[in-house]
mmCIF file of C-alpha atoms and ligand atoms in Angstrom:
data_model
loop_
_atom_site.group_PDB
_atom_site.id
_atom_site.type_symbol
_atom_site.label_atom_id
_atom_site.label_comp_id
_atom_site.label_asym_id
_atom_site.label_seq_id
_atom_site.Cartn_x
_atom_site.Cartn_y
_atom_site.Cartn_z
ATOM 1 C CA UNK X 1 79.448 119.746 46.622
ATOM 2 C CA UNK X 2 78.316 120.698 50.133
ATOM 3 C CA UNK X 3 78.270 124.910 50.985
ATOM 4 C CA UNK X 4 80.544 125.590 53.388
ATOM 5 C CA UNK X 5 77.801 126.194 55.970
ATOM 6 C CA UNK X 6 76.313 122.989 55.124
ATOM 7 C CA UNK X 7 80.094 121.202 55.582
ATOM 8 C CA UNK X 8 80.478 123.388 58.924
ATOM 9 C CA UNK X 9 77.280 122.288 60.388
ATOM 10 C CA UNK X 10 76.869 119.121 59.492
ATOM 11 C CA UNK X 11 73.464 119.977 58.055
ATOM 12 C CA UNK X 12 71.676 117.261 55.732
ATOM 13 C CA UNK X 13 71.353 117.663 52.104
ATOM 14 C CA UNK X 14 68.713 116.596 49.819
ATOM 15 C CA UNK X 15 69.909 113.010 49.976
ATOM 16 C CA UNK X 16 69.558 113.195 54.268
ATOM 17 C CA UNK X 17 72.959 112.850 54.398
ATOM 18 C CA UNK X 18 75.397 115.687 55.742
ATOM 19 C CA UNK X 19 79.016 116.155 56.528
ATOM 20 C CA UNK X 20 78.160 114.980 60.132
ATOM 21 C CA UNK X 21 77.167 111.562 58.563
ATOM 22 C CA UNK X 22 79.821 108.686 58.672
ATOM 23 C CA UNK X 23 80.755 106.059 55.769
ATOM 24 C CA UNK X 24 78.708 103.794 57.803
ATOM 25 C CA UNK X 25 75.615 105.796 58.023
ATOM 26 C CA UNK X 26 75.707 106.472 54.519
ATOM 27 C CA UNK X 27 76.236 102.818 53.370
ATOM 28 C CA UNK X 28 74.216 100.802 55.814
ATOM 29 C CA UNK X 29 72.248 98.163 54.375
ATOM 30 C CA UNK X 30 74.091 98.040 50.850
ATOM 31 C CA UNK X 31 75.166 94.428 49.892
ATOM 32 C CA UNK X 32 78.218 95.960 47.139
ATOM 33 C CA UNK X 33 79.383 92.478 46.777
ATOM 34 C CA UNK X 34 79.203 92.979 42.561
ATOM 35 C CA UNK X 35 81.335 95.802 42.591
ATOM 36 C CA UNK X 36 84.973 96.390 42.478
ATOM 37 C CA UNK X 37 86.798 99.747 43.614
ATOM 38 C CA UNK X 38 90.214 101.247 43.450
ATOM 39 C CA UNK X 39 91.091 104.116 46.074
ATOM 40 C CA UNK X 40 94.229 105.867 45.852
ATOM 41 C CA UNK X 41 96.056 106.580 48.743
ATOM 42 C CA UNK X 42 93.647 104.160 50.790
ATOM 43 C CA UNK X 43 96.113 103.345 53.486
ATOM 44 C CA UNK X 44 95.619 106.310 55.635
ATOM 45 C CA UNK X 45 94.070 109.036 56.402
ATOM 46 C CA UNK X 46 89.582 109.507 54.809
ATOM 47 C CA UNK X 47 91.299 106.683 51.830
ATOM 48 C CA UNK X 48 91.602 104.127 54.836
ATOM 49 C CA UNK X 49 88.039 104.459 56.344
ATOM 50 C CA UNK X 50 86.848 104.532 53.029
ATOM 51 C CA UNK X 51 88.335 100.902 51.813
ATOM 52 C CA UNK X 52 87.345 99.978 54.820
ATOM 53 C CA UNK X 53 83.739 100.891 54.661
ATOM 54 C CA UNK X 54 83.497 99.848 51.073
ATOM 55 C CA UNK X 55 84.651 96.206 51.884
ATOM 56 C CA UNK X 56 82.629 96.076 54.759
ATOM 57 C CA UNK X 57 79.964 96.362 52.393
ATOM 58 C CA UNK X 58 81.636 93.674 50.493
ATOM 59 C CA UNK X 59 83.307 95.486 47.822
ATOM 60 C CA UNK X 60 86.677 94.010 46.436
ATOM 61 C CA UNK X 61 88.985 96.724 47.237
ATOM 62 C CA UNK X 62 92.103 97.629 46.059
ATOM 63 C CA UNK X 63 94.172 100.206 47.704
ATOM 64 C CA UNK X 64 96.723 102.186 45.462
ATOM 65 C CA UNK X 65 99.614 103.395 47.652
ATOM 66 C CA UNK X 66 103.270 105.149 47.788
ATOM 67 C CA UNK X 67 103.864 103.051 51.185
ATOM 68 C CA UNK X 68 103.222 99.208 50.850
ATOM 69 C CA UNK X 69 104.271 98.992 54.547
ATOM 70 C CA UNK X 70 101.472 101.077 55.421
ATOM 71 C CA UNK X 71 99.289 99.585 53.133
ATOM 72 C CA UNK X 72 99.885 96.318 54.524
ATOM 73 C CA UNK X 73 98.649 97.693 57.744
ATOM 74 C CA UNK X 74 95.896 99.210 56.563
ATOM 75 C CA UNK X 75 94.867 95.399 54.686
ATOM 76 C CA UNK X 76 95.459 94.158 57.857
ATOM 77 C CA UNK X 77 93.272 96.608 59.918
ATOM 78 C CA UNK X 78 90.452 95.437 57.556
ATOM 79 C CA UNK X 79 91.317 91.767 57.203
ATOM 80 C CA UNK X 80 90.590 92.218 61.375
ATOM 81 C CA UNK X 81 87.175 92.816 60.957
ATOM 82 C CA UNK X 82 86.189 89.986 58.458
ATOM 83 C CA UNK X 83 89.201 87.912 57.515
ATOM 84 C CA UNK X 84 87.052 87.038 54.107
ATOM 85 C CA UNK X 85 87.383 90.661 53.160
ATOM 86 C CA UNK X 86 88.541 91.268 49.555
ATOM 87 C CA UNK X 87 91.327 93.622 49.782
ATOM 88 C CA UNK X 88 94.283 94.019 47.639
ATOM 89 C CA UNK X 89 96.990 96.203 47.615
ATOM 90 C CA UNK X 90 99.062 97.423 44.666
ATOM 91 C CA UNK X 91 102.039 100.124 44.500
ATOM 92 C CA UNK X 92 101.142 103.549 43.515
ATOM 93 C CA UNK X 93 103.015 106.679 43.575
ATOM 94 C CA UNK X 94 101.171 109.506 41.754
ATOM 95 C CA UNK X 95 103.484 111.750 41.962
ATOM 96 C CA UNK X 96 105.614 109.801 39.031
ATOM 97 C CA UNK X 97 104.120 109.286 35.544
ATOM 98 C CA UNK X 98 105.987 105.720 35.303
ATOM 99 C CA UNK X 99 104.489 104.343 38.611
ATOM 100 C CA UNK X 100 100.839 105.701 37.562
ATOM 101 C CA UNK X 101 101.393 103.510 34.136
ATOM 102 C CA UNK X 102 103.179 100.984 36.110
ATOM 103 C CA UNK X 103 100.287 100.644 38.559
ATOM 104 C CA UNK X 104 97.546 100.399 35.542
ATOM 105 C CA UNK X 105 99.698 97.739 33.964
ATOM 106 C CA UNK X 106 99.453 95.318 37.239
ATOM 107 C CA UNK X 107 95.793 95.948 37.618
ATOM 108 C CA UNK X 108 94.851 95.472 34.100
ATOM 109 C CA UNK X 109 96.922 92.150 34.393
ATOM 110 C CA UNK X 110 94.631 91.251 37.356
ATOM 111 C CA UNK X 111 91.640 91.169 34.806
ATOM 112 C CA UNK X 112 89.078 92.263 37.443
ATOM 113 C CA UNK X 113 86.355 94.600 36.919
ATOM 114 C CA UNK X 114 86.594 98.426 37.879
ATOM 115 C CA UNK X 115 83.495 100.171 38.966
ATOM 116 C CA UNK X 116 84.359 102.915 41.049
ATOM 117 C CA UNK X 117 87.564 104.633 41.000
ATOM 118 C CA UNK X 118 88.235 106.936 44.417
ATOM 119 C CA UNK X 119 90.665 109.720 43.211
ATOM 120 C CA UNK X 120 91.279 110.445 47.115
ATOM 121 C CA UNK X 121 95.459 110.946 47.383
ATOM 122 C CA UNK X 122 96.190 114.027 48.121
ATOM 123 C CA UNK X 123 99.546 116.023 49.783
ATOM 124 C CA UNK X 124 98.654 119.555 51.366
ATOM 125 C CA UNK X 125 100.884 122.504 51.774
ATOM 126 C CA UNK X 126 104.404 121.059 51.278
ATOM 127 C CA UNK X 127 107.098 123.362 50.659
ATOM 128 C CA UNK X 128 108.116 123.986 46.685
ATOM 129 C CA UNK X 129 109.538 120.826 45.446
ATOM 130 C CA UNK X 130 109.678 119.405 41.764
ATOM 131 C CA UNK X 131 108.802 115.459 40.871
ATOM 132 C CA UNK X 132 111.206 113.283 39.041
ATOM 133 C CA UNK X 133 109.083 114.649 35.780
ATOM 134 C CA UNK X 134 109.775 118.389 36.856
ATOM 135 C CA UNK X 135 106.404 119.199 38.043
ATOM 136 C CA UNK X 136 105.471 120.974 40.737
ATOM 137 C CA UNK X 137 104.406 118.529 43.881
ATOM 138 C CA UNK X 138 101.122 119.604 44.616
ATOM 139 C CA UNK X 139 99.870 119.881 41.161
ATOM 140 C CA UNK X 140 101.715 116.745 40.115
ATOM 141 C CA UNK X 141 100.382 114.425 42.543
ATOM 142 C CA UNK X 142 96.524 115.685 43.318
ATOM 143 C CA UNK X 143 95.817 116.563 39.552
ATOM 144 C CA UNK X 144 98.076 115.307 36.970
ATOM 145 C CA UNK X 145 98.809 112.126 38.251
ATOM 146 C CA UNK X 146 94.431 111.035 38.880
ATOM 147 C CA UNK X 147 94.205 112.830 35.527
ATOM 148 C CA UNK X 148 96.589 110.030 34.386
ATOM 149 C CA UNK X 149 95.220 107.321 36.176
ATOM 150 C CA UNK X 150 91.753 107.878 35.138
ATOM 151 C CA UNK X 151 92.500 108.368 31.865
ATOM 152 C CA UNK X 152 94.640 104.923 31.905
ATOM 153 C CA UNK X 153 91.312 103.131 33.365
ATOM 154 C CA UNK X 154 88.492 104.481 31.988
ATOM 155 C CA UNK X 155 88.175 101.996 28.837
ATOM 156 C CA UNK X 156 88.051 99.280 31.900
ATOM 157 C CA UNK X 157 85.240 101.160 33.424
ATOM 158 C CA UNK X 158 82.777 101.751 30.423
ATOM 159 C CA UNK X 159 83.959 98.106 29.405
ATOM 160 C CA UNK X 160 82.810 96.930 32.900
ATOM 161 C CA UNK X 161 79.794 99.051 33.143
ATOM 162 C CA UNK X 162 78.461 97.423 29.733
ATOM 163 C CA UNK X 163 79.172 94.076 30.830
ATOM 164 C CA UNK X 164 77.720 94.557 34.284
ATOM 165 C CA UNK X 165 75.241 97.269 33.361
ATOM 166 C CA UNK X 166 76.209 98.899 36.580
ATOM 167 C CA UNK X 167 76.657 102.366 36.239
ATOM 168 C CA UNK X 168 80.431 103.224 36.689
ATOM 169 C CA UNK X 169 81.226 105.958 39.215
ATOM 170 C CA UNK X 170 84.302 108.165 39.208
ATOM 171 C CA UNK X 171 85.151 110.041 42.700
ATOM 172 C CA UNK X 172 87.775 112.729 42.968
ATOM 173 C CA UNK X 173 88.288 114.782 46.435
ATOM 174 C CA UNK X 174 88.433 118.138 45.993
ATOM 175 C CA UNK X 175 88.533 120.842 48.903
ATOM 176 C CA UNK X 176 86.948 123.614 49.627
ATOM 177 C CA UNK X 177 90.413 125.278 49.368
ATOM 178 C CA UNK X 178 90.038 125.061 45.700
ATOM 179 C CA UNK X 179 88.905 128.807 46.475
ATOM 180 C CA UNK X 180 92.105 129.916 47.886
ATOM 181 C CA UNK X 181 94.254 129.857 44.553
ATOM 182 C CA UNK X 182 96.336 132.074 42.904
ATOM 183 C CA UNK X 183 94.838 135.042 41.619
ATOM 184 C CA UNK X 184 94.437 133.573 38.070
ATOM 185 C CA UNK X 185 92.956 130.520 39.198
ATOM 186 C CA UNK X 186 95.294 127.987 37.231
ATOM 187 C CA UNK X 187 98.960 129.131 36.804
ATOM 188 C CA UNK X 188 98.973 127.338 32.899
ATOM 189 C CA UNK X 189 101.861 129.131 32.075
ATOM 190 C CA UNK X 190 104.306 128.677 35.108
ATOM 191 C CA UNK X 191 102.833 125.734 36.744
ATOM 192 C CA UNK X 192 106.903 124.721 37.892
ATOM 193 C CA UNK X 193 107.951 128.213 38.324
ATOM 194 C CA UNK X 194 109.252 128.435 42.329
ATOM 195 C CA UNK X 195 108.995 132.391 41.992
ATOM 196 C CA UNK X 196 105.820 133.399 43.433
ATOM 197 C CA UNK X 197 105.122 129.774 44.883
ATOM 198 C CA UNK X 198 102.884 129.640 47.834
ATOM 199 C CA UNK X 199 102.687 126.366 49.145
ATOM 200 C CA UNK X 200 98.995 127.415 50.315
ATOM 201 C CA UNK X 201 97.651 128.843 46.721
ATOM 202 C CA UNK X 202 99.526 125.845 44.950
ATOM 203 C CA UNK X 203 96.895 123.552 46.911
ATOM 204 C CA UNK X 204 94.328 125.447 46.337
ATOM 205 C CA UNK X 205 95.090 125.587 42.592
ATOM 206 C CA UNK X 206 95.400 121.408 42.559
ATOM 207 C CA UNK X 207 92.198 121.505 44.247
ATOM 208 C CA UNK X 208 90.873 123.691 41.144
ATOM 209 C CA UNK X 209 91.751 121.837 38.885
ATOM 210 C CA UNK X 210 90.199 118.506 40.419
ATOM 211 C CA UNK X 211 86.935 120.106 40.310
ATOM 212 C CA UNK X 212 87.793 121.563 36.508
ATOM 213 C CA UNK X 213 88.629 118.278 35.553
ATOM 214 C CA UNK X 214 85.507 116.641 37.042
ATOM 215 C CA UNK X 215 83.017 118.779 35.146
ATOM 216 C CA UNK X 216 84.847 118.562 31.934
ATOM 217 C CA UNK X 217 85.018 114.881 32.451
ATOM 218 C CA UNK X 218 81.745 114.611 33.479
ATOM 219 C CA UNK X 219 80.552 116.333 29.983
ATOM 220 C CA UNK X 220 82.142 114.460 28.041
ATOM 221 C CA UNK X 221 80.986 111.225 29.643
ATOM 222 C CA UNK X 222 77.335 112.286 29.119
ATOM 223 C CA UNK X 223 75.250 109.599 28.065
ATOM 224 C CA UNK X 224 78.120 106.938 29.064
ATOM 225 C CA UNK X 225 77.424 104.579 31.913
ATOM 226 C CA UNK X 226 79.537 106.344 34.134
ATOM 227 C CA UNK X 227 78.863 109.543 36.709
ATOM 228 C CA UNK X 228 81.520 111.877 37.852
ATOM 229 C CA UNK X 229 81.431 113.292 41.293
ATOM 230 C CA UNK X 230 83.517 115.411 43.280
ATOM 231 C CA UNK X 231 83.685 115.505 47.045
ATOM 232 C CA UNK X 232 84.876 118.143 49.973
ATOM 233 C CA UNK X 233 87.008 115.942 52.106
ATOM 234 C CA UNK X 234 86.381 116.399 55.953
ATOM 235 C CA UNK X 235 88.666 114.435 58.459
ATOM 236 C CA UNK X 236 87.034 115.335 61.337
ATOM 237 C CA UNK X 237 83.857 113.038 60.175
ATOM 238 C CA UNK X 238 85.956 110.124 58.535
ATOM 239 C CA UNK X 239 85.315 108.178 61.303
HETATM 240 N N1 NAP K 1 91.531 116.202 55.845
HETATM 241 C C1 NAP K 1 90.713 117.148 55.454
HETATM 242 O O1 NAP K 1 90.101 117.837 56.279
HETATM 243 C C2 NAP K 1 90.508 117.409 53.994
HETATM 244 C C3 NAP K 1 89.783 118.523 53.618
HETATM 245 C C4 NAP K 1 89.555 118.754 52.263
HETATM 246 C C5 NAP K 1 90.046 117.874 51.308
HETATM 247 N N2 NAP K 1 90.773 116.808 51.676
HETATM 248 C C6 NAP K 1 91.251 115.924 50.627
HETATM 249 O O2 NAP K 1 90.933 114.593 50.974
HETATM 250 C C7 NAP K 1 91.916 113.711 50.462
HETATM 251 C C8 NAP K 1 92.437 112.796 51.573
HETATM 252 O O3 NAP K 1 92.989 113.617 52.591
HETATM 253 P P1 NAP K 1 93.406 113.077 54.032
HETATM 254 O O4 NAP K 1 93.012 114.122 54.995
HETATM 255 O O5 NAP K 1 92.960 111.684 54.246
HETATM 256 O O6 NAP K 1 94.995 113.154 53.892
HETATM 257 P P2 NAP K 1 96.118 112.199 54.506
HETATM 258 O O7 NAP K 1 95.709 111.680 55.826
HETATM 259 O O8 NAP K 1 97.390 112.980 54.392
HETATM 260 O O9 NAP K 1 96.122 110.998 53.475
HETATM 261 C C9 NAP K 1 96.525 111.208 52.161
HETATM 262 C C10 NAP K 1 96.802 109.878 51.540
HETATM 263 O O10 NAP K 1 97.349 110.119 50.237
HETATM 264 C C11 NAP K 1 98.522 109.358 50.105
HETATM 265 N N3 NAP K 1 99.470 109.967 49.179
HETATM 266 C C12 NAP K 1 100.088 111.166 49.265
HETATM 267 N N4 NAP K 1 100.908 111.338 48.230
HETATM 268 C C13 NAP K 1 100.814 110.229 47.464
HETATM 269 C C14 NAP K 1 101.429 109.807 46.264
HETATM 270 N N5 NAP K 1 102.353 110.560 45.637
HETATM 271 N N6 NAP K 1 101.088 108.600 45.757
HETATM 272 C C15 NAP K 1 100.197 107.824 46.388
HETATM 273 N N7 NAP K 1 99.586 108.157 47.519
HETATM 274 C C16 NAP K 1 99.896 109.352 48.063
HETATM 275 C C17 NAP K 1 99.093 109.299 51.494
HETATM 276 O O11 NAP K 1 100.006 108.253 51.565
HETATM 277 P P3 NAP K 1 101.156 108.212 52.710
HETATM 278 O O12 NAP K 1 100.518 107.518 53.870
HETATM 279 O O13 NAP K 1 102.258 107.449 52.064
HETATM 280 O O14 NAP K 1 101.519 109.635 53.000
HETATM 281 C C18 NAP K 1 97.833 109.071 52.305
HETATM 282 O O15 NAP K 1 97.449 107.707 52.281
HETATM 283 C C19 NAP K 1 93.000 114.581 49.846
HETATM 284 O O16 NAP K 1 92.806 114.628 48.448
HETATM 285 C C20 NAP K 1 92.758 115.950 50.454
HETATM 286 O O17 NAP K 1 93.161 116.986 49.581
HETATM 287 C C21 NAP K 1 91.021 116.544 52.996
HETATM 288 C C1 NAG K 2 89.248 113.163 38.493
HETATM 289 O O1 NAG K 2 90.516 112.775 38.270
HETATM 290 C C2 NAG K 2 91.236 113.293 37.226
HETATM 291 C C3 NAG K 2 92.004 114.556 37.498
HETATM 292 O O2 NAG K 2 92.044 115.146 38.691
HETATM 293 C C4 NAG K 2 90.473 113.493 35.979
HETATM 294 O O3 NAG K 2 90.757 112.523 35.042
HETATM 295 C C5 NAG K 2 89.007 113.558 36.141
HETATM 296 O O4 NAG K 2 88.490 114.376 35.193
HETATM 297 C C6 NAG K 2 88.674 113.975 37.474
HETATM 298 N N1 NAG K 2 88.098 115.118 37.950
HETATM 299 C C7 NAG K 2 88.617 115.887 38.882
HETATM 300 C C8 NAG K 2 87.711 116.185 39.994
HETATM 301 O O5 NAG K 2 89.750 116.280 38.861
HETATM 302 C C1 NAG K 3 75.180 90.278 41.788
HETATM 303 O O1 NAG K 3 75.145 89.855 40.433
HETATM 304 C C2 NAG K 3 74.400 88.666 40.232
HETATM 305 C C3 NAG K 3 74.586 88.259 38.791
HETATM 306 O O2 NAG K 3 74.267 89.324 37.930
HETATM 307 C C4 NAG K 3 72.950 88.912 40.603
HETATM 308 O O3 NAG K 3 72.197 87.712 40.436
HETATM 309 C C5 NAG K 3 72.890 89.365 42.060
HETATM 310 O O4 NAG K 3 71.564 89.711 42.381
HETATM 311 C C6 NAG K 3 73.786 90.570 42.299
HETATM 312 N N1 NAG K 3 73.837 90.849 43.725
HETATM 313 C C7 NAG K 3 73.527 92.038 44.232
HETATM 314 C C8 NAG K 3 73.585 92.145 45.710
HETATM 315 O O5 NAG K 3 73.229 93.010 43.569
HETATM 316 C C1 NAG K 4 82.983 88.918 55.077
HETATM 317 O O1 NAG K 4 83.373 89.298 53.776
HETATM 318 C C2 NAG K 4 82.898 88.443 52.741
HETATM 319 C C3 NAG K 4 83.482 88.960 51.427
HETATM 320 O O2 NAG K 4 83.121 90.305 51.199
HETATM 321 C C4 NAG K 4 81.370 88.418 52.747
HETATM 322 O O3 NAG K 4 80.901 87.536 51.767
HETATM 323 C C5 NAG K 4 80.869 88.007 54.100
HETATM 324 O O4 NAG K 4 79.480 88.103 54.138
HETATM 325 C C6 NAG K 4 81.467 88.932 55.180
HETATM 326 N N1 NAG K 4 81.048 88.466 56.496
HETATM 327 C C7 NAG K 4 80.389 89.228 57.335
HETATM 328 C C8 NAG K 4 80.068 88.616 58.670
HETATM 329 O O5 NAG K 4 80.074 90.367 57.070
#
């Protein structure tokens, strides 16, 4: 993670790479024609310029989104630059247990390899609104449902990364609103509750827990061939 005077001014890190740095920067020269990714909500927004990047550099994408008519834009916006780009779409709505199991189902069936899974979906700030599995919006769809999906695909990762012996990579954004939660961090014990919801703390707390998750995952995957890492997403540089 960047400090947030490193993500204001663009500074470069140890790696020579900053906030101010674009996808393109950071990936020039890289022939990633051995690797698959998945990116959630890669039909708009930093998700789009990232598939876009990534299969510029050859990667077989696939995006994972709630609106296939976007998403068939997006595929097309890429398709634009090099019609031989490998881009696929599938349906994903992480905001509903059945579509996140639904989605794994019809990738698994595709019997490609997974490298790199993007956790990058995100909604910010919406007004207090439960999912068809009564959870809270915010949590539901930037934690719960990547918790869900990466759980689903992880077996296809480390099965992947042994085959390949490419190291597997898991991304999640995070925010630098994870700060800006509720005043016990995580709300375990009333994680639905509309009393007391602020739609600004209830991002903030999804936010938490993506970086929570990520270092718990990231333990546990010690000494597996796959690395965790958790990114401050920046619009403002996407492009
Ligand atoms: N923008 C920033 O400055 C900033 C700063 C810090 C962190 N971040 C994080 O960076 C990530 C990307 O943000 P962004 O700025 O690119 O946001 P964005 O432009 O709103 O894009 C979010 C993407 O997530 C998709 N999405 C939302 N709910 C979904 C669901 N239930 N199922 C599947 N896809 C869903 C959206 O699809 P639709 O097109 O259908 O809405 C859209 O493609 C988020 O995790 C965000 O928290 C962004
Ligand atoms: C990324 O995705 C999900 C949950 O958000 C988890 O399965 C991983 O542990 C992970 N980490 C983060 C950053 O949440
Ligand atoms: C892709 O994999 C093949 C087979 O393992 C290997 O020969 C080739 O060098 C790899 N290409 C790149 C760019 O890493
Ligand atoms: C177009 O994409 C294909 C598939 O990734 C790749 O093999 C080819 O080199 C790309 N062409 C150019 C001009 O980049």
């Amino acid at each position: 993670m960047v400090g947030i005077i490193s993500l204001v001014t663009g500074r470069p890190g140890p790696s020579g790479f900053g906030s101010a740095s674009t996808a393109e920067q950071v990936t020039q020269g890289i022939d990633a024609s051995n690797l698959t990714a998945i990116i959630t909500g890669g039909a708009s927004g930093i998700g789009l310029e990232t598939a876009r990047v990534l299969a510029l550099r050859k990667v077989h994408v696939i995006i994972g989104a709630r609106n296939m008519e976007s998403a068939k834009e997006a595929k097309q916006v890429i398709l634009h630059e090099n019609e031989s780009a490998r881009v696929d779409i599938l349906k994903l709505d992480l905001c509903s247990i059945n579509s996140v199991r639904t989605f794994v189902d019809n990738f698994i069936a595709l019997s490609l390899p997974l490298n790199i899974l993007i956790n990058n979906a995100g909604v910010m700030f919406c007004p207090f609104q439960k999912t068809e599995d009564g959870i809270e919006m915010q949590f539901a769809t930037n934690h719960l449902g990547h918790f869900l999906l990466t759980n689903l695909l992880l077996d296809k990762m480390k099965q992947t990364a042994k085959e390949t012996g490419i190291e597997g990579r898991i991304i999640n954004l995070s925010s630098i609103a994870h700060v800006y939660t509720y005043e016990e961090g995580i709300r375990f014990d009333n994680i639905n509750e509309e009393d007391g919801y602020s739609d600004k703390k209830a991002y903030g707390q999804s936010k938490l827990a993506n970086i929570l998750h990520a270092k718990e995952l990231s333990r546990r995957l010690q000494g597996s061939p796959i690395f965790m890492q958790e990114f401050e997403g920046n619009k403002a540089r996407a492009g």
